[in-house]
Amino acid sequence: MTSPTARVHRVEVAVSQGRADVRGEAVKRDAAALGLAPSSVRSSKVYLIEAALDSAQIQSLAQRLLADPVLERATLGVTAANAGSRVIEVHPLPGVMDPAAQTVRDAARELLGLEDLAVTTGWRFDVAGIDAKGAETLARRLLANTVIQAVHFEPFVPDSLPRGGGYDLKVTHVPMRDLDDAALEKLSREGHLFLDLNEMHAVQAHYREIGREPTDVELETLAQTWSEHCVHKTLKSTIRYSSDSIETDRIDWSKRPGHERQPDGSVVIHNLLKSTVAAATHELIKEGVDWTLSVFVDNAGIVAFDDDHALCIKVETHNHPSAIEPYGGAATGVGGCIRDIMGTGLGAKPIANTDVFCVAPPDTTDVPAGCLHPRRVLNQVVAGVRDYGNRMGIPTVNGAVYFDERYIGNPLVYCGCVGVMPRDKISGHAKPGDVIVALGGRTGRDGIHGATFSSAELTDTHADEFSHAVQIGNAIEEKRVLDAILRARDAGPGGAPLYHAITDCGAGGFSSAVGEMGEALGAEVHLERAPLKYDGLSYTEIWVSEAQERMVLAVPRGNLAALRAICDEEHVELAELGTFGTPNRELVLRYHGTEVGRLSMSLLHDGIPTPTRIASWTPTPAKQREGAAKFDAGDALLKLLAHPNIASKRWIVRQYDHEVQGRTIVRPLVGPAGEGPGDASVLQPTPGSTRAAAIGCGLAVGVGDPAIGGDPYEMALAGIDECVRNLVCVGADPSRIAILDNFCWPSCRKPENLGSLVRASEGCYDGAKAYRTPFVSGKDSLNNQFTTEDGRTIEIPPTLLITGLGIVNHIDRCVTSDMKRAGNAIVLVGVATDAMGGSHLARLGVGVHDANIPTTCLREGPANAHAVAKLIAEGIVAAAHDVSDGGALVAIAEMLIGSADAEGRHALGATIDLARLATLTRDRAPITPVAAMFSEAPSRYVLEVPHNRLEDALRGLGGVRHAVIGQTTDEGELVVSGSGGGAGLKVSVRDLRDVWLGALDW
């Protein structure tokens, strides 16, 4: 009997006849947003399998592995398209990570006993009712991202699947010792190094000194290590800051550590990060904040949870990759943060994810060339975070979405993760002689230049130029790695780890992981030992690739066998790359015995030049304007509830599994129907404990927007204040809150942008000290702008995300924002002014308002937080909600919306006394009715208090400004008693709910 020859077999899998094609219907619906109207869309999954299989074997494979026999049908070969339909197929480009194909390949090899088997996957869409041009539009704008995918307009059956070719070693030296400045800058840009001229001079001087040219891998290693993404060189630099307002500033420049006033009135700041964000934390630790266990020195910040356990937290951004390929960018963003938690100390278990997205409005019509439509960006980043977290079994419990047209070319994707670990395993260090071990996914070309790319500015050509920087993750691979690490962490004698240190393979790949772990020791690496996804990678590509799902460990040689046994059981690949420790503390790179690179660790980590940078700040006057003389408060309330920043994000939250692991106490959506907006989420990190952890965030972009007279100093204070409020509202103790900073800024080469970064950093110092909330970790991304093909540069607004991790001392005292019972008192804590600058009402352009930016009082904010927290801890408060986007009336409306059932019935109502609301001001002079209802002034809370506890509540609030502004009713209506000017209103909660739920319910 003749054996079959190897060829490509095609299998199409579609839903069974008569069943709903959910993917096809979604494409049909989304096509309408592009102005297309297909009459039908049918989808099929396509598998291309290259192997020596006969028809019976491929049929068996299709039925046993590729199709669900109840829901789907599998067809071998190409099915004929229906008359009038056009075929669109989308397949990954060669070399792009295809996790589904990898799973099919491994399973098929096991089922059939074949090793020589290759698989790729794709999607087929049969679309009726569109012409050829419409098919092209649908494919390019909705179905495919041509950075990573190929589009075919007929069924795709190649003769063979792409496989990597061989690589012949050729050590490349880069001539740079004799280059002039122009040539150095050209080398930096065209070589994707993105080092500035001072840094290129430093590299040039080093190689002149040692008398040779750098190899390509040495130059790449320096570029990765010195990138903004890896070393935070702007925030760590010396800055000369000048402003006309220094003498009248709220900032007390004379009392800042590391700040020196100059004779010309400017201020020199020595290491901005160390002198502000980090200084606040270290000062707080000296003042008795003793529950921080590790700050700014590991992959994540670590704080004490109880006597035996610690919590760690990390938030990062994945902006530029998400601008090019949103799904992969967001997925690998959250995957990287999860690995940060896995690689913190000696390994932590991830227990929760967070995400915040900043994108252009979904109704944007003018999309510059080189940009994806913001609606598609948002859909895909949500899907990326959803798929990665859900597949790893990690709940996504907290987040936000913020819309502004300036994010059109440079969306922001913040991803975070929280983990739990034993307190006796919070630190580790490599030791001389330890084996450098790589665990997890194989190395490919995906992610090359990711770190340097993230330090660049986006242009309309970056999708083509940096397609190699796009990474596609595989959550199942990372789950295997996690399971192996957690076992190995506790597998040694007495529960000791089998390794001395661990870190993730993040930005810079092996370059940064090994380079950082071996900083004090040196390291020798044999690059040919790294497992590859395909042949043909050069030694440089192996070293700097940021391919995902990889960890690096420092393992005593005697523990290798035990570690390998665990990895074999968990189906995790292990590779020995070399050893830590060299005689001269050098990084030595070899490929099949040939030395391809040698760098001193002192050059790598201490050699970067630190020139003084110039920063300036000129306050922009707020643009005062008058709104309409007649103001309709009810109409304004409905418009605010429909605003994309305020409207329900239910369609996002419900895609995430926020219940997995069974730790979630307070969910992101609250109330009887699970539709009200939660302020923060609460988790139980350790089973059986009455103590819990709360996770929340604060984002106050409007307050810091220089375009409208905003001040990033006030943005930082407002962000910290909002984060604290969100945590307090669910029951967190304000004296046990740790925070993180994530700066996303336009290019700080411009002095005015660097000046705004300085002000935000100073705000972080003052805010952390006032609220006694230490920063434990953070990240920055400082080149967020997009240059269009016609030369316009669109800068994002300065954006600072504050993430908080708080301790809830008693789980049974957690509260949620939904109103609970008719007849309870509604109490407002905190004061407002007429200042409406940066508010959402101001963005709508309605109402008479003062356009100045509201300020945060550093005495009132902490006092209010502690007073409210004490009431919640004593069980006095039935519901709590912070006043933020939209103001007090929007907060009350959201609390009422949360009280309704799934059909919107049985909602509570409320009556509000506008006069009482308007007199709750800092100077006790009444403010305008518009400001009373819609001011977004900080430090304010709305509380629902049972009348039998009202006296206790008012007594507890005696030290802070507050007022009883109304009460809950069973009428299902929000009623505000007006005081002239058309400020009164009466609107049903069902109408409020319909607007709030429907505005963004995609």
Tab-separated table of C-alpha atoms in Angstrom, residues 2-287:
chain	number	residue	atom	x	y	z
A	2	THR	CA	1.440	3.375	-1.037
A	3	SER	CA	1.873	5.926	1.731
A	4	PRO	CA	0.234	9.321	1.103
A	5	THR	CA	2.505	12.189	0.170
A	6	ALA	CA	2.579	15.419	2.120
A	7	ARG	CA	0.212	18.092	0.806
A	8	VAL	CA	-2.023	20.877	2.088
A	9	HIS	CA	-5.464	19.707	3.183
A	10	ARG	CA	-8.231	22.271	3.647
A	11	VAL	CA	-11.037	21.865	6.187
A	12	GLU	CA	-13.900	24.340	6.531
A	13	VAL	CA	-15.960	24.380	9.735
A	14	ALA	CA	-19.285	26.258	9.822
A	15	VAL	CA	-22.296	26.280	12.128
A	16	SER	CA	-24.823	23.575	11.380
A	17	GLN	CA	-27.721	24.340	9.089
A	18	GLY	CA	-30.506	26.164	10.910
A	19	ARG	CA	-28.315	27.458	13.704
A	20	ALA	CA	-27.517	31.135	14.165
A	21	ASP	CA	-24.183	32.257	12.737
A	22	VAL	CA	-23.276	34.723	15.493
A	23	ARG	CA	-20.011	35.856	13.897
A	24	GLY	CA	-21.665	36.354	10.528
A	25	GLU	CA	-24.490	38.374	12.056
A	26	ALA	CA	-21.994	40.545	13.918
A	27	VAL	CA	-20.149	41.283	10.674
A	28	LYS	CA	-23.437	42.138	8.983
A	29	ARG	CA	-24.338	44.508	11.817
A	30	ASP	CA	-20.928	46.166	11.935
A	31	ALA	CA	-20.869	46.557	8.151
A	32	ALA	CA	-23.750	49.003	8.508
A	33	ALA	CA	-21.407	51.386	10.334
A	34	LEU	CA	-19.256	51.430	7.170
A	35	GLY	CA	-22.230	52.357	4.998
A	36	LEU	CA	-22.573	48.817	3.634
A	37	ALA	CA	-25.711	46.727	3.669
A	38	PRO	CA	-24.972	43.051	2.949
A	39	SER	CA	-28.087	40.936	2.769
A	40	SER	CA	-26.361	38.021	4.460
A	41	VAL	CA	-22.991	36.993	5.872
A	42	ARG	CA	-21.941	33.422	6.566
A	43	SER	CA	-18.691	32.619	8.354
A	44	SER	CA	-16.506	29.513	8.365
A	45	LYS	CA	-13.306	28.644	10.164
A	46	VAL	CA	-10.623	27.444	7.753
A	47	TYR	CA	-7.858	24.998	8.694
A	48	LEU	CA	-4.934	24.374	6.344
A	49	ILE	CA	-3.044	21.234	7.362
A	50	GLU	CA	0.124	20.187	5.589
A	51	ALA	CA	0.929	16.541	6.275
A	52	ALA	CA	1.121	13.119	4.681
A	53	LEU	CA	-2.480	12.147	5.422
A	54	ASP	CA	-5.020	10.152	3.439
A	55	SER	CA	-8.674	11.191	3.114
A	56	ALA	CA	-9.800	8.933	5.966
A	57	GLN	CA	-7.246	10.435	8.345
A	58	ILE	CA	-8.099	14.032	7.505
A	59	GLN	CA	-11.831	13.210	7.803
A	60	SER	CA	-11.213	11.683	11.214
A	61	LEU	CA	-9.195	14.706	12.266
A	62	ALA	CA	-11.933	17.077	11.152
A	63	GLN	CA	-14.668	15.215	13.020
A	64	ARG	CA	-12.739	14.386	16.178
A	65	LEU	CA	-10.805	17.620	16.645
A	66	LEU	CA	-11.925	20.536	14.480
A	67	ALA	CA	-15.736	20.512	14.649
A	68	ASP	CA	-18.296	20.218	17.422
A	69	PRO	CA	-20.616	17.498	16.080
A	70	VAL	CA	-23.654	19.021	17.801
A	71	LEU	CA	-23.199	22.619	16.662
A	72	GLU	CA	-20.953	22.511	13.592
A	73	ARG	CA	-20.293	20.739	10.317
A	74	ALA	CA	-16.882	20.122	8.791
A	75	THR	CA	-16.263	19.999	5.056
A	76	LEU	CA	-13.093	18.825	3.339
A	77	GLY	CA	-11.805	21.025	0.533
A	78	VAL	CA	-13.510	24.146	-0.765
A	79	THR	CA	-17.255	24.594	-0.523
A	80	ALA	CA	-18.980	26.384	-3.380
A	81	ALA	CA	-20.182	29.909	-2.706
A	82	ASN	CA	-23.884	30.625	-3.022
A	83	ALA	CA	-24.985	32.521	-6.098
A	84	GLY	CA	-24.558	36.251	-5.576
A	85	SER	CA	-22.127	35.869	-2.671
A	86	ARG	CA	-18.554	37.106	-2.588
A	87	VAL	CA	-15.857	35.199	-0.752
A	88	ILE	CA	-13.506	37.064	1.600
A	89	GLU	CA	-10.823	35.064	3.377
A	90	VAL	CA	-8.465	36.305	6.069
A	91	HIS	CA	-5.289	34.368	6.942
A	92	PRO	CA	-2.314	35.265	9.149
A	93	LEU	CA	0.829	36.365	7.382
A	94	PRO	CA	3.814	34.009	7.551
A	95	GLY	CA	5.545	34.198	10.925
A	96	VAL	CA	2.578	35.714	12.761
A	97	MET	CA	1.704	33.833	15.932
A	98	ASP	CA	-1.372	31.622	15.385
A	99	PRO	CA	-2.336	30.112	18.758
A	100	ALA	CA	-5.283	28.128	17.379
A	101	ALA	CA	-3.036	26.570	14.741
A	102	GLN	CA	-0.472	25.681	17.390
A	103	THR	CA	-3.119	23.909	19.476
A	104	VAL	CA	-4.446	22.005	16.454
A	105	ARG	CA	-0.916	21.009	15.430
A	106	ASP	CA	-0.048	19.649	18.878
A	107	ALA	CA	-3.345	17.782	19.218
A	108	ALA	CA	-3.142	16.362	15.691
A	109	ARG	CA	0.403	15.135	16.283
A	110	GLU	CA	-0.787	13.338	19.392
A	111	LEU	CA	-3.865	11.861	17.713
A	112	LEU	CA	-2.102	10.729	14.546
A	113	GLY	CA	1.409	10.090	15.810
A	114	LEU	CA	2.915	12.433	13.209
A	115	GLU	CA	5.742	14.878	13.801
A	116	ASP	CA	6.013	16.393	10.324
A	117	LEU	CA	2.774	18.367	10.401
A	118	ALA	CA	2.135	22.092	9.933
A	119	VAL	CA	-1.098	24.046	10.464
A	120	THR	CA	-2.422	27.535	9.808
A	121	THR	CA	-5.932	28.858	10.334
A	122	GLY	CA	-8.097	31.519	8.766
A	123	TRP	CA	-11.656	32.779	8.394
A	124	ARG	CA	-13.921	32.643	5.359
A	125	PHE	CA	-16.844	35.029	4.925
A	126	ASP	CA	-19.488	34.536	2.244
A	127	VAL	CA	-21.075	37.959	1.829
A	128	ALA	CA	-24.158	38.578	-0.291
A	129	GLY	CA	-25.508	41.928	-1.433
A	130	ILE	CA	-22.272	43.906	-1.950
A	131	ASP	CA	-20.133	44.638	-4.985
A	132	ALA	CA	-16.369	44.167	-5.394
A	133	LYS	CA	-15.587	47.608	-3.996
A	134	GLY	CA	-17.796	46.937	-0.991
A	135	ALA	CA	-16.043	43.625	-0.397
A	136	GLU	CA	-12.674	45.405	-0.473
A	137	THR	CA	-13.913	48.003	2.031
A	138	LEU	CA	-15.381	45.345	4.307
A	139	ALA	CA	-12.197	43.297	4.248
A	140	ARG	CA	-9.724	46.113	4.830
A	141	ARG	CA	-11.692	48.090	7.405
A	142	LEU	CA	-13.528	45.414	9.360
A	143	LEU	CA	-12.376	41.859	8.769
A	144	ALA	CA	-8.600	42.083	8.535
A	145	ASN	CA	-5.621	44.016	9.780
A	146	THR	CA	-3.149	43.877	6.910
A	147	VAL	CA	-0.253	44.413	9.330
A	148	ILE	CA	-0.638	40.787	10.405
A	149	GLN	CA	-3.157	39.271	7.983
A	150	ALA	CA	-3.503	38.595	4.267
A	151	VAL	CA	-6.827	39.100	2.504
A	152	HIS	CA	-7.974	36.800	-0.314
A	153	PHE	CA	-11.093	37.243	-2.420
A	154	GLU	CA	-11.310	33.573	-3.309
A	155	PRO	CA	-10.713	30.397	-1.284
A	156	PHE	CA	-7.043	30.105	-0.378
A	157	VAL	CA	-5.342	26.751	-0.932
A	158	PRO	CA	-1.543	27.156	-1.181
A	159	ASP	CA	0.720	24.478	-2.565
A	160	SER	CA	2.629	24.450	0.709
A	161	LEU	CA	2.618	26.266	4.041
A	162	PRO	CA	5.417	28.749	4.754
A	163	ARG	CA	8.316	27.414	6.754
A	164	GLY	CA	11.400	29.246	7.954
A	165	GLY	CA	14.626	28.882	6.012
A	166	GLY	CA	18.049	28.236	7.433
A	167	TYR	CA	20.376	30.861	8.879
A	168	ASP	CA	24.089	31.030	8.083
A	169	LEU	CA	26.111	32.776	10.749
A	170	LYS	CA	27.703	36.049	9.775
A	171	VAL	CA	28.815	38.330	12.579
A	172	THR	CA	27.864	41.879	11.577
A	173	HIS	CA	29.818	44.911	12.754
A	174	VAL	CA	28.202	48.331	12.425
A	175	PRO	CA	30.656	51.059	11.391
A	176	MET	CA	29.928	54.073	13.577
A	177	ARG	CA	33.199	55.276	15.143
A	178	ASP	CA	33.843	57.729	12.288
A	179	LEU	CA	30.258	58.902	11.688
A	180	ASP	CA	29.362	62.591	11.981
A	181	ASP	CA	26.267	63.782	13.835
A	182	ALA	CA	23.953	63.598	10.849
A	183	ALA	CA	25.045	60.047	10.087
A	184	LEU	CA	24.659	59.016	13.728
A	185	GLU	CA	21.098	60.337	13.797
A	186	LYS	CA	20.332	58.538	10.538
A	187	LEU	CA	21.704	55.276	11.933
A	188	SER	CA	19.594	55.681	15.064
A	189	ARG	CA	16.375	56.282	13.150
A	190	GLU	CA	16.798	53.873	10.247
A	191	GLY	CA	18.178	51.178	12.522
A	192	HIS	CA	15.146	51.577	14.827
A	193	LEU	CA	17.424	52.346	17.764
A	194	PHE	CA	15.662	55.630	18.662
A	195	LEU	CA	18.612	56.865	20.704
A	196	ASP	CA	19.161	60.616	20.746
A	197	LEU	CA	22.382	62.258	19.621
A	198	ASN	CA	23.860	62.453	23.131
A	199	GLU	CA	23.291	58.735	23.562
A	200	MET	CA	24.739	57.923	20.148
A	201	HIS	CA	27.805	60.003	21.075
A	202	ALA	CA	28.197	57.965	24.275
A	203	VAL	CA	28.055	54.699	22.345
A	204	GLN	CA	30.484	56.042	19.758
A	205	ALA	CA	32.927	57.194	22.441
A	206	HIS	CA	32.871	53.772	24.110
A	207	TYR	CA	33.747	51.917	20.939
A	208	ARG	CA	36.423	54.434	20.046
A	209	GLU	CA	37.907	53.793	23.485
A	210	ILE	CA	37.976	50.001	23.110
A	211	GLY	CA	39.171	50.276	19.515
A	212	ARG	CA	36.543	48.416	17.544
A	213	GLU	CA	33.104	48.751	15.968
A	214	PRO	CA	30.015	47.411	17.756
A	215	THR	CA	28.333	44.272	16.554
A	216	ASP	CA	24.707	44.544	15.577
A	217	VAL	CA	23.580	42.644	18.659
A	218	GLU	CA	25.567	44.939	20.968
A	219	LEU	CA	24.006	48.023	19.424
A	220	GLU	CA	20.535	46.510	19.680
A	221	THR	CA	21.140	45.590	23.318
A	222	LEU	CA	22.161	49.142	24.191
A	223	ALA	CA	19.151	50.557	22.330
A	224	GLN	CA	16.737	48.238	24.165
A	225	THR	CA	18.293	48.857	27.578
A	226	TRP	CA	18.509	52.628	27.074
A	227	SER	CA	15.030	52.969	25.592
A	228	GLU	CA	12.496	55.242	27.256
A	229	HIS	CA	10.297	52.201	27.723
A	230	CYS	CA	12.915	50.299	29.749
A	231	VAL	CA	14.917	52.947	31.616
A	232	HIS	CA	12.447	55.860	32.035
A	233	LYS	CA	15.219	58.274	31.140
A	234	THR	CA	13.014	61.375	30.969
A	235	LEU	CA	11.501	60.939	34.415
A	236	LYS	CA	14.922	60.093	35.840
A	237	SER	CA	16.693	63.044	34.206
A	238	THR	CA	17.772	66.398	35.617
A	239	ILE	CA	15.307	69.078	34.541
A	240	ARG	CA	15.484	72.862	34.609
A	241	TYR	CA	11.901	74.058	35.060
A	242	SER	CA	10.802	77.642	34.560
A	243	SER	CA	7.438	79.366	34.789
A	244	ASP	CA	6.122	82.874	35.360
A	245	SER	CA	3.879	81.465	38.087
A	246	ILE	CA	6.527	79.876	40.318
A	247	GLU	CA	6.165	82.552	42.998
A	248	THR	CA	2.359	82.303	43.109
A	249	ASP	CA	2.106	78.553	42.551
A	250	ARG	CA	0.261	76.150	44.846
A	251	ILE	CA	3.436	74.078	44.717
A	252	ASP	CA	5.860	74.847	47.539
A	253	TRP	CA	9.047	74.498	45.507
A	254	SER	CA	11.290	75.308	48.496
A	255	LYS	CA	10.315	72.157	50.411
A	256	ARG	CA	10.821	69.616	47.656
A	257	PRO	CA	13.646	67.064	47.971
A	258	GLY	CA	16.086	67.197	45.080
A	259	HIS	CA	14.877	70.664	43.973
A	260	GLU	CA	17.134	73.729	43.799
A	261	ARG	CA	15.921	77.267	43.186
A	262	GLN	CA	18.193	79.143	40.785
A	263	PRO	CA	19.101	82.852	40.750
A	264	ASP	CA	17.067	83.335	37.575
A	265	GLY	CA	13.947	82.034	39.346
A	266	SER	CA	13.940	78.614	37.683
A	267	VAL	CA	14.064	75.293	39.552
A	268	VAL	CA	16.574	72.500	38.851
A	269	ILE	CA	15.138	69.094	39.671
A	270	HIS	CA	17.614	66.262	40.144
A	271	ASN	CA	15.919	63.055	38.956
A	272	LEU	CA	12.257	63.988	38.603
A	273	LEU	CA	10.969	60.519	39.504
A	274	LYS	CA	13.182	60.146	42.557
A	275	SER	CA	12.391	63.678	43.744
A	276	THR	CA	8.610	63.430	43.473
A	277	VAL	CA	6.821	60.087	43.113
A	278	ALA	CA	9.482	57.966	44.818
A	279	ALA	CA	10.333	60.666	47.376
A	280	ALA	CA	6.753	60.743	48.636
A	281	THR	CA	6.784	56.994	49.180
A	282	HIS	CA	10.114	56.867	50.977
A	283	GLU	CA	9.138	59.806	53.198
A	284	LEU	CA	5.883	58.072	54.095
A	285	ILE	CA	7.777	54.892	54.964
A	286	LYS	CA	10.038	56.919	57.293
A	287	GLU	CA	6.897	58.436	58.832
